[in-house]
Amino acid sequence: MAKRLWVERNKDGSWDAFSEDGAHIKFGKGRGQFTPGDLMKIALAGCAALSSQFAVEHTLGEGKGAKIVVDGTYDADNDAYTAFEEQLEVDATGAGLSDEDADKLAERISRHVDKACTVKHTYVQETPVRMSVTVKH
């Protein structure tokens, strides 16, 4: 079973998200806060980052990583994202990679992300969401 997560509202109107293992992030709609839509894009980028890490470190060395930028196409009429664009960039300057080696690394990274990124797998399929509402009184 997946890790339990929950959110709670703060007096200032922001929200805190928690996990049962102690993770925490603040979000909301105010200046300097991630919105839920931002968090969707962060989840996609974070999943690509973790999925690509082995391939990057195997080629470039421990501690090396990628920069992942995610943008989304937002449909205001339906209040939904209709597509995401993800750019994964690896800085391999100084590593002495040939064009062929760079192409092989890009291919290997793509395979790792395609195989291991749960968030990407979830976004590319229809994912039903069931919600129940309980009002304590």
mmCIF file of C-alpha atoms in Angstrom:
data_model
loop_
_atom_site.group_PDB
_atom_site.id
_atom_site.type_symbol
_atom_site.label_atom_id
_atom_site.label_comp_id
_atom_site.label_asym_id
_atom_site.label_seq_id
_atom_site.Cartn_x
_atom_site.Cartn_y
_atom_site.Cartn_z
ATOM 1 C CA MET A 1 0.000 0.000 0.000
ATOM 2 C CA ALA A 2 1.170 3.521 -0.768
ATOM 3 C CA LYS A 3 2.305 5.933 1.908
ATOM 4 C CA ARG A 4 -0.497 7.907 3.598
ATOM 5 C CA LEU A 5 -0.488 11.656 2.940
ATOM 6 C CA TRP A 6 -2.710 14.428 4.254
ATOM 7 C CA VAL A 7 -3.078 18.196 4.117
ATOM 8 C CA GLU A 8 -4.167 20.662 6.788
ATOM 9 C CA ARG A 9 -5.141 24.320 6.493
ATOM 10 C CA ASN A 10 -3.153 26.994 8.331
ATOM 11 C CA LYS A 11 -4.603 30.145 9.894
ATOM 12 C CA ASP A 12 -2.880 32.289 7.227
ATOM 13 C CA GLY A 13 -4.733 30.458 4.422
ATOM 14 C CA SER A 14 -1.787 28.339 3.310
ATOM 15 C CA TRP A 15 -1.750 24.560 3.582
ATOM 16 C CA ASP A 16 0.732 22.012 4.903
ATOM 17 C CA ALA A 17 1.107 18.561 3.376
ATOM 18 C CA PHE A 18 2.446 15.730 5.531
ATOM 19 C CA SER A 19 3.420 12.103 5.085
ATOM 20 C CA GLU A 20 3.344 9.374 7.677
ATOM 21 C CA ASP A 21 7.136 9.144 7.503
ATOM 22 C CA GLY A 22 7.712 12.819 8.363
ATOM 23 C CA ALA A 23 7.919 14.634 5.003
ATOM 24 C CA HIS A 24 6.410 18.127 4.882
ATOM 25 C CA ILE A 25 5.752 20.822 2.279
ATOM 26 C CA LYS A 26 3.813 24.094 2.433
ATOM 27 C CA PHE A 27 1.564 25.062 -0.479
ATOM 28 C CA GLY A 28 -1.321 27.345 -1.370
ATOM 29 C CA LYS A 29 -2.282 30.051 -3.796
ATOM 30 C CA GLY A 30 -0.313 32.916 -2.261
ATOM 31 C CA ARG A 31 2.858 34.545 -3.503
ATOM 32 C CA GLY A 32 5.882 32.316 -3.015
ATOM 33 C CA GLN A 33 3.775 29.178 -2.579
ATOM 34 C CA PHE A 34 3.433 26.184 -4.868
ATOM 35 C CA THR A 35 -0.115 25.613 -6.131
ATOM 36 C CA PRO A 36 -1.521 22.093 -6.509
ATOM 37 C CA GLY A 37 -0.929 22.404 -10.282
ATOM 38 C CA ASP A 38 2.700 23.309 -9.579
ATOM 39 C CA LEU A 39 2.986 20.248 -7.351
ATOM 40 C CA MET A 40 1.741 18.053 -10.220
ATOM 41 C CA LYS A 41 4.541 19.384 -12.414
ATOM 42 C CA ILE A 42 7.080 19.019 -9.582
ATOM 43 C CA ALA A 43 5.994 15.393 -9.145
ATOM 44 C CA LEU A 44 6.607 14.729 -12.841
ATOM 45 C CA ALA A 45 10.015 16.452 -12.804
ATOM 46 C CA GLY A 46 11.014 14.812 -9.532
ATOM 47 C CA CYS A 47 10.113 11.380 -10.834
ATOM 48 C CA ALA A 48 12.234 11.936 -13.970
ATOM 49 C CA ALA A 49 15.096 13.181 -11.795
ATOM 50 C CA LEU A 50 15.088 10.112 -9.554
ATOM 51 C CA SER A 51 14.526 7.726 -12.479
ATOM 52 C CA SER A 52 17.422 9.203 -14.486
ATOM 53 C CA GLN A 53 19.886 9.451 -11.593
ATOM 54 C CA PHE A 54 21.488 6.010 -12.014
ATOM 55 C CA ALA A 55 22.133 6.475 -15.742
ATOM 56 C CA VAL A 56 23.624 9.940 -15.230
ATOM 57 C CA GLU A 57 25.835 8.951 -12.292
ATOM 58 C CA HIS A 58 26.972 5.759 -14.021
ATOM 59 C CA THR A 59 28.297 7.823 -16.936
ATOM 60 C CA LEU A 60 29.329 11.113 -15.314
ATOM 61 C CA GLY A 61 30.100 10.155 -11.712
ATOM 62 C CA GLU A 62 28.480 10.197 -8.307
ATOM 63 C CA GLY A 63 26.617 13.355 -7.386
ATOM 64 C CA LYS A 64 25.922 14.357 -10.992
ATOM 65 C CA GLY A 65 22.332 14.920 -12.001
ATOM 66 C CA ALA A 66 19.941 16.452 -14.447
ATOM 67 C CA LYS A 67 17.888 19.622 -14.534
ATOM 68 C CA ILE A 68 14.277 18.918 -15.440
ATOM 69 C CA VAL A 69 11.926 21.697 -16.520
ATOM 70 C CA VAL A 70 8.208 20.923 -16.798
ATOM 71 C CA ASP A 71 5.525 23.107 -18.311
ATOM 72 C CA GLY A 72 1.862 22.335 -18.754
ATOM 73 C CA THR A 73 -0.853 23.280 -21.207
ATOM 74 C CA TYR A 74 -3.768 24.502 -19.124
ATOM 75 C CA ASP A 75 -7.355 24.463 -20.390
ATOM 76 C CA ALA A 76 -9.203 27.128 -18.390
ATOM 77 C CA ASP A 77 -12.638 26.075 -19.698
ATOM 78 C CA ASN A 78 -12.231 22.608 -18.211
ATOM 79 C CA ASP A 79 -9.904 23.637 -15.351
ATOM 80 C CA ALA A 80 -7.464 20.894 -16.298
ATOM 81 C CA TYR A 81 -4.021 20.350 -17.751
ATOM 82 C CA THR A 82 -4.257 18.762 -21.191
ATOM 83 C CA ALA A 83 -0.546 18.054 -21.692
ATOM 84 C CA PHE A 84 2.850 18.386 -20.061
ATOM 85 C CA GLU A 85 6.140 19.229 -21.737
ATOM 86 C CA GLU A 86 9.228 17.932 -19.964
ATOM 87 C CA GLN A 87 12.812 18.879 -20.840
ATOM 88 C CA LEU A 88 15.593 16.926 -19.168
ATOM 89 C CA GLU A 89 19.046 18.513 -19.474
ATOM 90 C CA VAL A 90 22.311 16.954 -18.371
ATOM 91 C CA ASP A 91 25.422 19.107 -18.126
ATOM 92 C CA ALA A 92 28.195 16.826 -19.329
ATOM 93 C CA THR A 93 30.646 19.583 -20.220
ATOM 94 C CA GLY A 94 34.116 18.573 -19.209
ATOM 95 C CA ALA A 95 33.244 14.856 -19.277
ATOM 96 C CA GLY A 96 34.852 14.336 -22.691
ATOM 97 C CA LEU A 97 31.814 12.593 -24.195
ATOM 98 C CA SER A 98 31.797 12.037 -27.936
ATOM 99 C CA ASP A 99 28.602 12.765 -29.878
ATOM 100 C CA GLU A 100 27.951 9.015 -29.913
ATOM 101 C CA ASP A 101 28.472 8.746 -26.128
ATOM 102 C CA ALA A 102 26.139 11.708 -25.524
ATOM 103 C CA ASP A 103 23.466 10.115 -27.726
ATOM 104 C CA LYS A 104 23.846 6.801 -25.861
ATOM 105 C CA LEU A 105 23.474 8.585 -22.516
ATOM 106 C CA ALA A 106 20.348 10.408 -23.723
ATOM 107 C CA GLU A 107 18.864 7.101 -24.901
ATOM 108 C CA ARG A 108 19.741 5.375 -21.622
ATOM 109 C CA ILE A 109 18.189 8.200 -19.596
ATOM 110 C CA SER A 110 15.005 8.007 -21.675
ATOM 111 C CA ARG A 111 14.775 4.238 -21.115
ATOM 112 C CA HIS A 112 15.256 4.640 -17.349
ATOM 113 C CA VAL A 113 12.560 7.328 -17.114
ATOM 114 C CA ASP A 114 10.158 5.392 -19.355
ATOM 115 C CA LYS A 115 10.643 2.263 -17.239
ATOM 116 C CA ALA A 116 10.716 3.676 -13.707
ATOM 117 C CA CYS A 117 8.728 6.923 -13.538
ATOM 118 C CA THR A 118 5.467 6.101 -11.764
ATOM 119 C CA VAL A 119 4.174 9.677 -12.124
ATOM 120 C CA LYS A 120 4.681 9.651 -15.903
ATOM 121 C CA HIS A 121 3.017 6.224 -16.128
ATOM 122 C CA THR A 122 0.052 7.607 -14.166
ATOM 123 C CA TYR A 123 -0.306 10.791 -16.238
ATOM 124 C CA VAL A 124 -0.269 9.010 -19.616
ATOM 125 C CA GLN A 125 -3.263 6.842 -18.734
ATOM 126 C CA GLU A 126 -6.750 7.723 -17.598
ATOM 127 C CA THR A 127 -6.573 7.739 -13.815
ATOM 128 C CA PRO A 128 -9.915 7.687 -11.998
ATOM 129 C CA VAL A 129 -10.157 9.605 -8.737
ATOM 130 C CA ARG A 130 -12.754 8.563 -6.187
ATOM 131 C CA MET A 131 -13.602 10.991 -3.402
ATOM 132 C CA SER A 132 -15.727 10.680 -0.308
ATOM 133 C CA VAL A 133 -16.714 13.552 1.963
ATOM 134 C CA THR A 134 -17.261 13.206 5.702
ATOM 135 C CA VAL A 135 -18.572 16.060 7.803
ATOM 136 C CA LYS A 136 -17.947 15.536 11.519
ATOM 137 C CA HIS A 137 -20.528 17.187 13.704
#
